[in-house]
PDB file of N, CA and C in Angstrom:
ATOM      1  N   MET U1071     -27.172 -27.952  44.048  1.00  0.00           N
ATOM      2  CA  MET U1071     -27.139 -26.812  44.961  1.00  0.00           C
ATOM      3  C   MET U1071     -27.391 -25.525  44.164  1.00  0.00           C
ATOM      4  N   VAL U1072     -28.192 -24.658  44.709  1.00  0.00           N
ATOM      5  CA  VAL U1072     -28.515 -23.391  44.063  1.00  0.00           C
ATOM      6  C   VAL U1072     -27.396 -22.381  44.328  1.00  0.00           C
ATOM      7  N   SER U1073     -26.952 -21.737  43.272  1.00  0.00           N
ATOM      8  CA  SER U1073     -25.902 -20.726  43.385  1.00  0.00           C
ATOM      9  C   SER U1073     -26.551 -19.351  43.518  1.00  0.00           C
ATOM     10  N   VAL U1074     -26.222 -18.634  44.611  1.00  0.00           N
ATOM     11  CA  VAL U1074     -26.858 -17.350  44.916  1.00  0.00           C
ATOM     12  C   VAL U1074     -25.808 -16.253  45.039  1.00  0.00           C
ATOM     13  N   GLY U1075     -26.118 -15.108  44.465  1.00  0.00           N
ATOM     14  CA  GLY U1075     -25.258 -13.940  44.576  1.00  0.00           C
ATOM     15  C   GLY U1075     -26.101 -12.701  44.782  1.00  0.00           C
ATOM     16  N   ALA U1076     -25.464 -11.603  45.065  1.00  0.00           N
ATOM     17  CA  ALA U1076     -26.134 -10.311  45.192  1.00  0.00           C
ATOM     18  C   ALA U1076     -25.459  -9.350  44.230  1.00  0.00           C
ATOM     19  N   PHE U1077     -26.252  -8.424  43.689  1.00  0.00           N
ATOM     20  CA  PHE U1077     -25.688  -7.484  42.725  1.00  0.00           C
ATOM     21  C   PHE U1077     -26.223  -6.085  42.978  1.00  0.00           C
ATOM     22  N   ASP U1078     -25.489  -5.101  42.484  1.00  0.00           N
ATOM     23  CA  ASP U1078     -25.912  -3.708  42.570  1.00  0.00           C
ATOM     24  C   ASP U1078     -25.364  -2.977  41.352  1.00  0.00           C
ATOM     25  N   VAL U1079     -26.178  -2.089  40.807  1.00  0.00           N
ATOM     26  CA  VAL U1079     -25.809  -1.333  39.611  1.00  0.00           C
ATOM     27  C   VAL U1079     -25.720   0.144  39.968  1.00  0.00           C
ATOM     28  N   GLU U1080     -24.663   0.794  39.533  1.00  0.00           N
ATOM     29  CA  GLU U1080     -24.516   2.239  39.685  1.00  0.00           C
ATOM     30  C   GLU U1080     -24.575   2.864  38.298  1.00  0.00           C
ATOM     31  N   SER U1081     -25.294   3.976  38.204  1.00  0.00           N
ATOM     32  CA  SER U1081     -25.448   4.626  36.902  1.00  0.00           C
ATOM     33  C   SER U1081     -25.266   6.132  37.033  1.00  0.00           C
ATOM     34  N   ARG U1082     -25.161   6.767  35.898  1.00  0.00           N
ATOM     35  CA  ARG U1082     -24.977   8.217  35.846  1.00  0.00           C
ATOM     36  C   ARG U1082     -26.223   8.944  36.355  1.00  0.00           C
ATOM     37  N   SER U1083     -27.406   8.357  36.095  1.00  0.00           N
ATOM     38  CA  SER U1083     -28.665   9.011  36.424  1.00  0.00           C
ATOM     39  C   SER U1083     -29.673   7.967  36.885  1.00  0.00           C
ATOM     40  N   LEU U1084     -30.725   8.410  37.549  1.00  0.00           N
ATOM     41  CA  LEU U1084     -31.800   7.507  37.953  1.00  0.00           C
ATOM     42  C   LEU U1084     -32.869   7.374  36.873  1.00  0.00           C
ATOM     43  N   ASP U1085     -32.714   8.102  35.777  1.00  0.00           N
ATOM     44  CA  ASP U1085     -33.677   8.070  34.681  1.00  0.00           C
ATOM     45  C   ASP U1085     -33.345   6.891  33.760  1.00  0.00           C
ATOM     46  N   ILE U1086     -34.108   5.836  33.891  1.00  0.00           N
ATOM     47  CA  ILE U1086     -33.861   4.610  33.138  1.00  0.00           C
ATOM     48  C   ILE U1086     -33.984   4.831  31.636  1.00  0.00           C
ATOM     49  N   ASN U1087     -34.883   5.722  31.222  1.00  0.00           N
ATOM     50  CA  ASN U1087     -35.165   5.914  29.800  1.00  0.00           C
ATOM     51  C   ASN U1087     -34.307   6.975  29.122  1.00  0.00           C
ATOM     52  N   ASP U1088     -33.401   7.588  29.858  1.00  0.00           N
ATOM     53  CA  ASP U1088     -32.530   8.617  29.294  1.00  0.00           C
ATOM     54  C   ASP U1088     -31.405   7.956  28.497  1.00  0.00           C
ATOM     55  N   ASP U1089     -31.358   8.217  27.184  1.00  0.00           N
ATOM     56  CA  ASP U1089     -30.318   7.621  26.349  1.00  0.00           C
ATOM     57  C   ASP U1089     -28.919   8.073  26.746  1.00  0.00           C
ATOM     58  N   LYS U1090     -28.816   9.222  27.426  1.00  0.00           N
ATOM     59  CA  LYS U1090     -27.499   9.707  27.859  1.00  0.00           C
ATOM     60  C   LYS U1090     -27.048   9.045  29.160  1.00  0.00           C
ATOM     61  N   ASN U1091     -27.960   8.361  29.835  1.00  0.00           N
ATOM     62  CA  ASN U1091     -27.599   7.622  31.036  1.00  0.00           C
ATOM     63  C   ASN U1091     -26.699   6.466  30.624  1.00  0.00           C
ATOM     64  N   ARG U1092     -25.940   5.966  31.560  1.00  0.00           N
ATOM     65  CA  ARG U1092     -25.123   4.775  31.290  1.00  0.00           C
ATOM     66  C   ARG U1092     -24.794   4.100  32.611  1.00  0.00           C
ATOM     67  N   VAL U1093     -24.526   2.820  32.523  1.00  0.00           N
ATOM     68  CA  VAL U1093     -24.093   2.067  33.693  1.00  0.00           C
ATOM     69  C   VAL U1093     -22.634   2.411  33.950  1.00  0.00           C
ATOM     70  N   LEU U1094     -22.339   2.805  35.184  1.00  0.00           N
ATOM     71  CA  LEU U1094     -20.964   3.141  35.565  1.00  0.00           C
ATOM     72  C   LEU U1094     -20.233   1.924  36.123  1.00  0.00           C
ATOM     73  N   SER U1095     -20.968   1.125  36.903  1.00  0.00           N
ATOM     74  CA  SER U1095     -20.356  -0.087  37.459  1.00  0.00           C
ATOM     75  C   SER U1095     -21.447  -1.049  37.899  1.00  0.00           C
ATOM     76  N   ILE U1096     -21.058  -2.310  37.963  1.00  0.00           N
ATOM     77  CA  ILE U1096     -21.935  -3.367  38.462  1.00  0.00           C
ATOM     78  C   ILE U1096     -21.094  -4.217  39.408  1.00  0.00           C
ATOM     79  N   ALA U1097     -21.591  -4.428  40.607  1.00  0.00           N
ATOM     80  CA  ALA U1097     -20.882  -5.246  41.590  1.00  0.00           C
ATOM     81  C   ALA U1097     -21.665  -6.530  41.841  1.00  0.00           C
ATOM     82  N   VAL U1098     -20.936  -7.620  42.004  1.00  0.00           N
ATOM     83  CA  VAL U1098     -21.535  -8.919  42.288  1.00  0.00           C
ATOM     84  C   VAL U1098     -20.725  -9.582  43.388  1.00  0.00           C
ATOM     85  N   ILE U1099     -21.425 -10.177  44.351  1.00  0.00           N
ATOM     86  CA  ILE U1099     -20.774 -10.978  45.384  1.00  0.00           C
ATOM     87  C   ILE U1099     -21.651 -12.194  45.619  1.00  0.00           C
ATOM     88  N   GLY U1100     -21.020 -13.319  45.858  1.00  0.00           N
ATOM     89  CA  GLY U1100     -21.789 -14.545  46.084  1.00  0.00           C
ATOM     90  C   GLY U1100     -20.867 -15.733  46.184  1.00  0.00           C
ATOM     91  N   ASP U1101     -21.450 -16.920  46.106  1.00  0.00           N
ATOM     92  CA  ASP U1101     -20.633 -18.114  46.271  1.00  0.00           C
ATOM     93  C   ASP U1101     -19.612 -18.292  45.150  1.00  0.00           C
ATOM     94  N   LYS U1102     -19.861 -17.738  43.974  1.00  0.00           N
ATOM     95  CA  LYS U1102     -18.894 -17.818  42.873  1.00  0.00           C
ATOM     96  C   LYS U1102     -17.843 -16.709  42.932  1.00  0.00           C
ATOM     97  N   HIS U1103     -18.163 -15.644  43.643  1.00  0.00           N
ATOM     98  CA  HIS U1103     -17.247 -14.500  43.815  1.00  0.00           C
ATOM     99  C   HIS U1103     -17.283 -14.081  45.293  1.00  0.00           C
ATOM    100  N   PRO U1104     -16.699 -14.884  46.186  1.00  0.00           N
ATOM    101  CA  PRO U1104     -16.831 -14.616  47.623  1.00  0.00           C
ATOM    102  C   PRO U1104     -16.221 -13.295  48.072  1.00  0.00           C
ATOM    103  N   TYR U1105     -15.284 -12.757  47.319  1.00  0.00           N
ATOM    104  CA  TYR U1105     -14.684 -11.474  47.677  1.00  0.00           C
ATOM    105  C   TYR U1105     -15.264 -10.337  46.848  1.00  0.00           C
ATOM    106  N   GLY U1106     -16.203 -10.671  45.986  1.00  0.00           N
ATOM    107  CA  GLY U1106     -16.851  -9.670  45.151  1.00  0.00           C
ATOM    108  C   GLY U1106     -16.062  -9.392  43.881  1.00  0.00           C
ATOM    109  N   ILE U1107     -16.773  -8.924  42.887  1.00  0.00           N
ATOM    110  CA  ILE U1107     -16.174  -8.514  41.627  1.00  0.00           C
ATOM    111  C   ILE U1107     -16.928  -7.279  41.155  1.00  0.00           C
ATOM    112  N   VAL U1108     -16.191  -6.308  40.652  1.00  0.00           N
ATOM    113  CA  VAL U1108     -16.803  -5.070  40.164  1.00  0.00           C
ATOM    114  C   VAL U1108     -16.479  -4.933  38.686  1.00  0.00           C
ATOM    115  N   PHE U1109     -17.520  -4.679  37.909  1.00  0.00           N
ATOM    116  CA  PHE U1109     -17.358  -4.441  36.479  1.00  0.00           C
ATOM    117  C   PHE U1109     -17.469  -2.950  36.251  1.00  0.00           C
ATOM    118  N   SER U1110     -16.443  -2.372  35.667  1.00  0.00           N
ATOM    119  CA  SER U1110     -16.419  -0.944  35.381  1.00  0.00           C
ATOM    120  C   SER U1110     -15.507  -0.740  34.182  1.00  0.00           C
ATOM    121  N   ALA U1111     -16.020  -0.075  33.153  1.00  0.00           N
ATOM    122  CA  ALA U1111     -15.222   0.136  31.954  1.00  0.00           C
ATOM    123  C   ALA U1111     -15.732   1.365  31.219  1.00  0.00           C
ATOM    124  N   ASP U1112     -14.858   1.975  30.445  1.00  0.00           N
ATOM    125  CA  ASP U1112     -15.277   3.101  29.611  1.00  0.00           C
ATOM    126  C   ASP U1112     -16.268   2.647  28.554  1.00  0.00           C
ATOM    127  N   ASP U1113     -16.110   1.417  28.081  1.00  0.00           N
ATOM    128  CA  ASP U1113     -16.984   0.848  27.059  1.00  0.00           C
ATOM    129  C   ASP U1113     -18.136   0.112  27.756  1.00  0.00           C
ATOM    130  N   GLU U1114     -19.307   0.765  27.788  1.00  0.00           N
ATOM    131  CA  GLU U1114     -20.453   0.193  28.493  1.00  0.00           C
ATOM    132  C   GLU U1114     -20.840  -1.170  27.923  1.00  0.00           C
ATOM    133  N   ALA U1115     -20.827  -1.323  26.598  1.00  0.00           N
ATOM    134  CA  ALA U1115     -21.212  -2.593  25.973  1.00  0.00           C
ATOM    135  C   ALA U1115     -20.301  -3.721  26.443  1.00  0.00           C
ATOM    136  N   GLU U1116     -19.009  -3.448  26.521  1.00  0.00           N
ATOM    137  CA  GLU U1116     -18.049  -4.449  26.986  1.00  0.00           C
ATOM    138  C   GLU U1116     -18.323  -4.824  28.441  1.00  0.00           C
ATOM    139  N   MET U1117     -18.605  -3.811  29.280  1.00  0.00           N
ATOM    140  CA  MET U1117     -18.888  -4.058  30.685  1.00  0.00           C
ATOM    141  C   MET U1117     -20.149  -4.911  30.844  1.00  0.00           C
ATOM    142  N   LEU U1118     -21.196  -4.595  30.093  1.00  0.00           N
ATOM    143  CA  LEU U1118     -22.441  -5.359  30.173  1.00  0.00           C
ATOM    144  C   LEU U1118     -22.207  -6.809  29.746  1.00  0.00           C
ATOM    145  N   ALA U1119     -21.439  -6.998  28.682  1.00  0.00           N
ATOM    146  CA  ALA U1119     -21.138  -8.355  28.215  1.00  0.00           C
ATOM    147  C   ALA U1119     -20.347  -9.134  29.265  1.00  0.00           C
ATOM    148  N   GLN U1120     -19.380  -8.474  29.912  1.00  0.00           N
ATOM    149  CA  GLN U1120     -18.591  -9.135  30.964  1.00  0.00           C
ATOM    150  C   GLN U1120     -19.487  -9.515  32.140  1.00  0.00           C
ATOM    151  N   PHE U1121     -20.380  -8.601  32.525  1.00  0.00           N
ATOM    152  CA  PHE U1121     -21.313  -8.896  33.614  1.00  0.00           C
ATOM    153  C   PHE U1121     -22.169 -10.105  33.246  1.00  0.00           C
ATOM    154  N   GLY U1122     -22.681 -10.137  32.027  1.00  0.00           N
ATOM    155  CA  GLY U1122     -23.500 -11.264  31.587  1.00  0.00           C
ATOM    156  C   GLY U1122     -22.763 -12.583  31.677  1.00  0.00           C
ATOM    157  N   GLN U1123     -21.504 -12.583  31.269  1.00  0.00           N
ATOM    158  CA  GLN U1123     -20.697 -13.805  31.310  1.00  0.00           C
ATOM    159  C   GLN U1123     -20.509 -14.310  32.742  1.00  0.00           C
ATOM    160  N   GLU U1124     -20.282 -13.402  33.670  1.00  0.00           N
ATOM    161  CA  GLU U1124     -20.070 -13.808  35.064  1.00  0.00           C
ATOM    162  C   GLU U1124     -21.391 -14.111  35.772  1.00  0.00           C
ATOM    163  N   ALA U1125     -22.406 -13.298  35.519  1.00  0.00           N
ATOM    164  CA  ALA U1125     -23.687 -13.447  36.221  1.00  0.00           C
ATOM    165  C   ALA U1125     -24.383 -14.751  35.873  1.00  0.00           C
ATOM    166  N   ARG U1126     -24.141 -15.271  34.687  1.00  0.00           N
ATOM    167  CA  ARG U1126     -24.814 -16.516  34.284  1.00  0.00           C
ATOM    168  C   ARG U1126     -24.372 -17.703  35.129  1.00  0.00           C
ATOM    169  N   GLN U1127     -23.322 -17.542  35.908  1.00  0.00           N
ATOM    170  CA  GLN U1127     -22.882 -18.613  36.810  1.00  0.00           C
ATOM    171  C   GLN U1127     -23.836 -18.797  37.983  1.00  0.00           C
ATOM    172  N   TYR U1128     -24.703 -17.812  38.201  1.00  0.00           N
ATOM    173  CA  TYR U1128     -25.627 -17.841  39.333  1.00  0.00           C
ATOM    174  C   TYR U1128     -27.018 -18.288  38.896  1.00  0.00           C
ATOM    175  N   ASP U1129     -27.681 -19.007  39.780  1.00  0.00           N
ATOM    176  CA  ASP U1129     -29.084 -19.354  39.551  1.00  0.00           C
ATOM    177  C   ASP U1129     -29.979 -18.199  39.972  1.00  0.00           C
ATOM    178  N   VAL U1130     -29.568 -17.492  41.041  1.00  0.00           N
ATOM    179  CA  VAL U1130     -30.349 -16.386  41.593  1.00  0.00           C
ATOM    180  C   VAL U1130     -29.412 -15.226  41.896  1.00  0.00           C
ATOM    181  N   LEU U1131     -29.828 -14.026  41.503  1.00  0.00           N
ATOM    182  CA  LEU U1131     -29.116 -12.801  41.889  1.00  0.00           C
ATOM    183  C   LEU U1131     -30.078 -11.925  42.684  1.00  0.00           C
ATOM    184  N   LEU U1132     -29.676 -11.562  43.885  1.00  0.00           N
ATOM    185  CA  LEU U1132     -30.486 -10.741  44.770  1.00  0.00           C
ATOM    186  C   LEU U1132     -30.098  -9.279  44.629  1.00  0.00           C
ATOM    187  N   GLY U1133     -31.080  -8.407  44.728  1.00  0.00           N
ATOM    188  CA  GLY U1133     -30.829  -6.978  44.690  1.00  0.00           C
ATOM    189  C   GLY U1133     -31.787  -6.263  45.622  1.00  0.00           C
ATOM    190  N   TRP U1134     -31.574  -4.984  45.806  1.00  0.00           N
ATOM    191  CA  TRP U1134     -32.467  -4.169  46.623  1.00  0.00           C
ATOM    192  C   TRP U1134     -33.096  -3.140  45.690  1.00  0.00           C
ATOM    193  N   ASN U1135     -34.409  -3.179  45.588  1.00  0.00           N
ATOM    194  CA  ASN U1135     -35.164  -2.324  44.674  1.00  0.00           C
ATOM    195  C   ASN U1135     -34.814  -2.638  43.210  1.00  0.00           C
ATOM    196  N   SER U1136     -34.352  -3.843  42.981  1.00  0.00           N
ATOM    197  CA  SER U1136     -33.904  -4.224  41.641  1.00  0.00           C
ATOM    198  C   SER U1136     -35.052  -4.351  40.647  1.00  0.00           C
ATOM    199  N   ASP U1137     -36.265  -4.647  41.118  1.00  0.00           N
ATOM    200  CA  ASP U1137     -37.420  -4.704  40.210  1.00  0.00           C
ATOM    201  C   ASP U1137     -37.740  -3.329  39.636  1.00  0.00           C
ATOM    202  N   ALA U1138     -37.530  -2.294  40.436  1.00  0.00           N
ATOM    203  CA  ALA U1138     -37.893  -0.933  40.019  1.00  0.00           C
ATOM    204  C   ALA U1138     -36.747  -0.185  39.353  1.00  0.00           C
ATOM    205  N   PHE U1139     -35.499  -0.612  39.604  1.00  0.00           N
ATOM    206  CA  PHE U1139     -34.380   0.145  39.033  1.00  0.00           C
ATOM    207  C   PHE U1139     -33.341  -0.721  38.316  1.00  0.00           C
ATOM    208  N   ASP U1140     -32.628  -1.558  39.042  1.00  0.00           N
ATOM    209  CA  ASP U1140     -31.467  -2.250  38.476  1.00  0.00           C
ATOM    210  C   ASP U1140     -31.809  -3.090  37.241  1.00  0.00           C
ATOM    211  N   VAL U1141     -32.818  -3.946  37.352  1.00  0.00           N
ATOM    212  CA  VAL U1141     -33.158  -4.820  36.219  1.00  0.00           C
ATOM    213  C   VAL U1141     -33.714  -4.024  35.038  1.00  0.00           C
ATOM    214  N   PRO U1142     -34.677  -3.091  35.257  1.00  0.00           N
ATOM    215  CA  PRO U1142     -35.126  -2.287  34.106  1.00  0.00           C
ATOM    216  C   PRO U1142     -34.001  -1.466  33.469  1.00  0.00           C
ATOM    217  N   LEU U1143     -33.080  -0.949  34.300  1.00  0.00           N
ATOM    218  CA  LEU U1143     -31.942  -0.203  33.752  1.00  0.00           C
ATOM    219  C   LEU U1143     -31.061  -1.125  32.909  1.00  0.00           C
ATOM    220  N   LEU U1144     -30.750  -2.309  33.426  1.00  0.00           N
ATOM    221  CA  LEU U1144     -29.936  -3.249  32.655  1.00  0.00           C
ATOM    222  C   LEU U1144     -30.623  -3.607  31.341  1.00  0.00           C
ATOM    223  N   GLN U1145     -31.927  -3.865  31.400  1.00  0.00           N
ATOM    224  CA  GLN U1145     -32.658  -4.188  30.173  1.00  0.00           C
ATOM    225  C   GLN U1145     -32.566  -3.041  29.173  1.00  0.00           C
ATOM    226  N   ALA U1146     -32.744  -1.818  29.650  1.00  0.00           N
ATOM    227  CA  ALA U1146     -32.690  -0.638  28.770  1.00  0.00           C
ATOM    228  C   ALA U1146     -31.295  -0.453  28.180  1.00  0.00           C
ATOM    229  N   ARG U1147     -30.267  -0.642  28.987  1.00  0.00           N
ATOM    230  CA  ARG U1147     -28.906  -0.430  28.498  1.00  0.00           C
ATOM    231  C   ARG U1147     -28.455  -1.557  27.562  1.00  0.00           C
ATOM    232  N   PHE U1148     -28.862  -2.797  27.857  1.00  0.00           N
ATOM    233  CA  PHE U1148     -28.578  -3.885  26.917  1.00  0.00           C
ATOM    234  C   PHE U1148     -29.235  -3.573  25.570  1.00  0.00           C
ATOM    235  N   LYS U1149     -30.482  -3.097  25.612  1.00  0.00           N
ATOM    236  CA  LYS U1149     -31.200  -2.760  24.372  1.00  0.00           C
ATOM    237  C   LYS U1149     -30.519  -1.595  23.657  1.00  0.00           C
ATOM    238  N   PHE U1150     -30.157  -0.550  24.406  1.00  0.00           N
ATOM    239  CA  PHE U1150     -29.491   0.618  23.826  1.00  0.00           C
ATOM    240  C   PHE U1150     -28.180   0.212  23.145  1.00  0.00           C
ATOM    241  N   GLN U1151     -27.446  -0.682  23.782  1.00  0.00           N
ATOM    242  CA  GLN U1151     -26.159  -1.140  23.241  1.00  0.00           C
ATOM    243  C   GLN U1151     -26.343  -2.232  22.179  1.00  0.00           C
ATOM    244  N   GLU U1152     -27.594  -2.569  21.906  1.00  0.00           N
ATOM    245  CA  GLU U1152     -27.941  -3.593  20.913  1.00  0.00           C
ATOM    246  C   GLU U1152     -27.315  -4.945  21.234  1.00  0.00           C
ATOM    247  N   ILE U1153     -27.394  -5.272  22.527  1.00  0.00           N
ATOM    248  CA  ILE U1153     -26.926  -6.575  23.012  1.00  0.00           C
ATOM    249  C   ILE U1153     -28.153  -7.295  23.547  1.00  0.00           C
ATOM    250  N   GLY U1154     -28.429  -8.476  23.046  1.00  0.00           N
ATOM    251  CA  GLY U1154     -29.535  -9.257  23.599  1.00  0.00           C
ATOM    252  C   GLY U1154     -29.143  -9.811  24.955  1.00  0.00           C
ATOM    253  N   MET U1155     -30.006  -9.640  25.953  1.00  0.00           N
ATOM    254  CA  MET U1155     -29.679 -10.158  27.289  1.00  0.00           C
ATOM    255  C   MET U1155     -29.482 -11.666  27.249  1.00  0.00           C
ATOM    256  N   ASP U1156     -30.313 -12.389  26.497  1.00  0.00           N
ATOM    257  CA  ASP U1156     -30.147 -13.844  26.417  1.00  0.00           C
ATOM    258  C   ASP U1156     -28.786 -14.203  25.850  1.00  0.00           C
ATOM    259  N   ALA U1157     -28.350 -13.466  24.834  1.00  0.00           N
ATOM    260  CA  ALA U1157     -27.040 -13.731  24.223  1.00  0.00           C
ATOM    261  C   ALA U1157     -25.921 -13.400  25.201  1.00  0.00           C
ATOM    262  N   ALA U1158     -26.034 -12.264  25.897  1.00  0.00           N
ATOM    263  CA  ALA U1158     -24.993 -11.858  26.840  1.00  0.00           C
ATOM    264  C   ALA U1158     -24.861 -12.857  27.987  1.00  0.00           C
ATOM    265  N   PHE U1159     -25.983 -13.413  28.402  1.00  0.00           N
ATOM    266  CA  PHE U1159     -25.976 -14.381  29.502  1.00  0.00           C
ATOM    267  C   PHE U1159     -25.873 -15.813  28.966  1.00  0.00           C
ATOM    268  N   ASP U1160     -25.610 -15.945  27.667  1.00  0.00           N
ATOM    269  CA  ASP U1160     -25.511 -17.250  27.018  1.00  0.00           C
ATOM    270  C   ASP U1160     -26.770 -18.073  27.275  1.00  0.00           C
ATOM    271  N   GLU U1161     -27.922 -17.389  27.180  1.00  0.00           N
ATOM    272  CA  GLU U1161     -29.245 -18.001  27.324  1.00  0.00           C
ATOM    273  C   GLU U1161     -29.504 -18.552  28.722  1.00  0.00           C
ATOM    274  N   LYS U1162     -28.661 -18.231  29.702  1.00  0.00           N
ATOM    275  CA  LYS U1162     -28.900 -18.668  31.080  1.00  0.00           C
ATOM    276  C   LYS U1162     -28.984 -17.432  31.979  1.00  0.00           C
ATOM    277  N   VAL U1163     -30.055 -16.670  31.791  1.00  0.00           N
ATOM    278  CA  VAL U1163     -30.271 -15.482  32.607  1.00  0.00           C
ATOM    279  C   VAL U1163     -30.708 -15.949  33.994  1.00  0.00           C
ATOM    280  N   PRO U1164     -30.017 -15.486  35.036  1.00  0.00           N
ATOM    281  CA  PRO U1164     -30.406 -15.912  36.385  1.00  0.00           C
ATOM    282  C   PRO U1164     -31.744 -15.297  36.796  1.00  0.00           C
ATOM    283  N   LEU U1165     -32.358 -15.877  37.799  1.00  0.00           N
ATOM    284  CA  LEU U1165     -33.554 -15.305  38.394  1.00  0.00           C
ATOM    285  C   LEU U1165     -33.106 -14.090  39.199  1.00  0.00           C
ATOM    286  N   PHE U1166     -33.684 -12.933  38.907  1.00  0.00           N
ATOM    287  CA  PHE U1166     -33.384 -11.723  39.673  1.00  0.00           C
ATOM    288  C   PHE U1166     -34.469 -11.570  40.727  1.00  0.00           C
ATOM    289  N   LEU U1167     -34.095 -11.515  41.994  1.00  0.00           N
ATOM    290  CA  LEU U1167     -35.044 -11.424  43.093  1.00  0.00           C
ATOM    291  C   LEU U1167     -34.817 -10.120  43.848  1.00  0.00           C
ATOM    292  N   ASP U1168     -35.883  -9.338  43.961  1.00  0.00           N
ATOM    293  CA  ASP U1168     -35.812  -8.050  44.645  1.00  0.00           C
ATOM    294  C   ASP U1168     -36.090  -8.245  46.132  1.00  0.00           C
ATOM    295  N   CYS U1169     -35.066  -8.124  46.961  1.00  0.00           N
ATOM    296  CA  CYS U1169     -35.201  -8.318  48.409  1.00  0.00           C
ATOM    297  C   CYS U1169     -36.109  -7.270  49.042  1.00  0.00           C
ATOM    298  N   ARG U1170     -36.133  -6.076  48.482  1.00  0.00           N
ATOM    299  CA  ARG U1170     -37.002  -5.019  49.018  1.00  0.00           C
ATOM    300  C   ARG U1170     -38.464  -5.429  48.896  1.00  0.00           C
ATOM    301  N   ARG U1171     -38.829  -5.976  47.740  1.00  0.00           N
ATOM    302  CA  ARG U1171     -40.210  -6.412  47.524  1.00  0.00           C
ATOM    303  C   ARG U1171     -40.554  -7.555  48.477  1.00  0.00           C
ATOM    304  N   VAL U1172     -39.655  -8.516  48.612  1.00  0.00           N
ATOM    305  CA  VAL U1172     -39.884  -9.647  49.510  1.00  0.00           C
ATOM    306  C   VAL U1172     -40.029  -9.156  50.942  1.00  0.00           C
ATOM    307  N   HIS U1173     -39.166  -8.225  51.355  1.00  0.00           N
ATOM    308  CA  HIS U1173     -39.207  -7.669  52.708  1.00  0.00           C
ATOM    309  C   HIS U1173     -40.545  -6.972  52.964  1.00  0.00           C
ATOM    310  N   LYS U1174     -41.000  -6.163  52.001  1.00  0.00           N
ATOM    311  CA  LYS U1174     -42.285  -5.467  52.153  1.00  0.00           C
ATOM    312  C   LYS U1174     -43.435  -6.458  52.254  1.00  0.00           C
ATOM    313  N   ASP U1175     -43.404  -7.519  51.454  1.00  0.00           N
ATOM    314  CA  ASP U1175     -44.452  -8.545  51.508  1.00  0.00           C
ATOM    315  C   ASP U1175     -44.461  -9.241  52.858  1.00  0.00           C
ATOM    316  N   MET U1176     -43.284  -9.517  53.421  1.00  0.00           N
ATOM    317  CA  MET U1176     -43.205 -10.165  54.729  1.00  0.00           C
ATOM    318  C   MET U1176     -43.796  -9.258  55.812  1.00  0.00           C
ATOM    319  N   LEU U1177     -43.501  -7.941  55.743  1.00  0.00           N
ATOM    320  CA  LEU U1177     -44.029  -7.007  56.740  1.00  0.00           C
ATOM    321  C   LEU U1177     -45.545  -6.915  56.658  1.00  0.00           C
ATOM    322  N   ARG U1178     -46.089  -6.932  55.437  1.00  0.00           N
ATOM    323  CA  ARG U1178     -47.555  -6.886  55.270  1.00  0.00           C
ATOM    324  C   ARG U1178     -48.222  -8.091  55.901  1.00  0.00           C
ATOM    325  N   LYS U1179     -47.599  -9.249  55.798  1.00  0.00           N
ATOM    326  CA  LYS U1179     -48.178 -10.477  56.357  1.00  0.00           C
ATOM    327  C   LYS U1179     -48.180 -10.444  57.871  1.00  0.00           C
ATOM    328  N   GLN U1180     -47.301  -9.655  58.483  1.00  0.00           N
ATOM    329  CA  GLN U1180     -47.228  -9.586  59.945  1.00  0.00           C
ATOM    330  C   GLN U1180     -48.254  -8.619  60.520  1.00  0.00           C
ATOM    331  N   GLU U1181     -48.872  -7.807  59.675  1.00  0.00           N
ATOM    332  CA  GLU U1181     -49.837  -6.812  60.172  1.00  0.00           C
ATOM    333  C   GLU U1181     -51.122  -7.466  60.632  1.00  0.00           C
TER     334      GLU U1181
END
């Protein structure tokens, strides 16, 4: 059975490349966390590592506009904190699927 969850990232700024930006919180809800779990800590590196440990339980994580913001931001912040995403997710990085992109593609097909 495929394990599916949804995630959302909140940050200080929308500028992914700003070194002063930081992830403020990450929320995940899904079959492994039916009531949701929020990661928020003063230590961004610790929060990212905790998210990686929990997120690897999922085969797929859904987001909204995650291709354009959430995933690139996570990649940038993992890199800034000198944490390899593969290591943080214990080499089991889930498939990140952007529902906004899928929704737009479905609407185009109906035209």
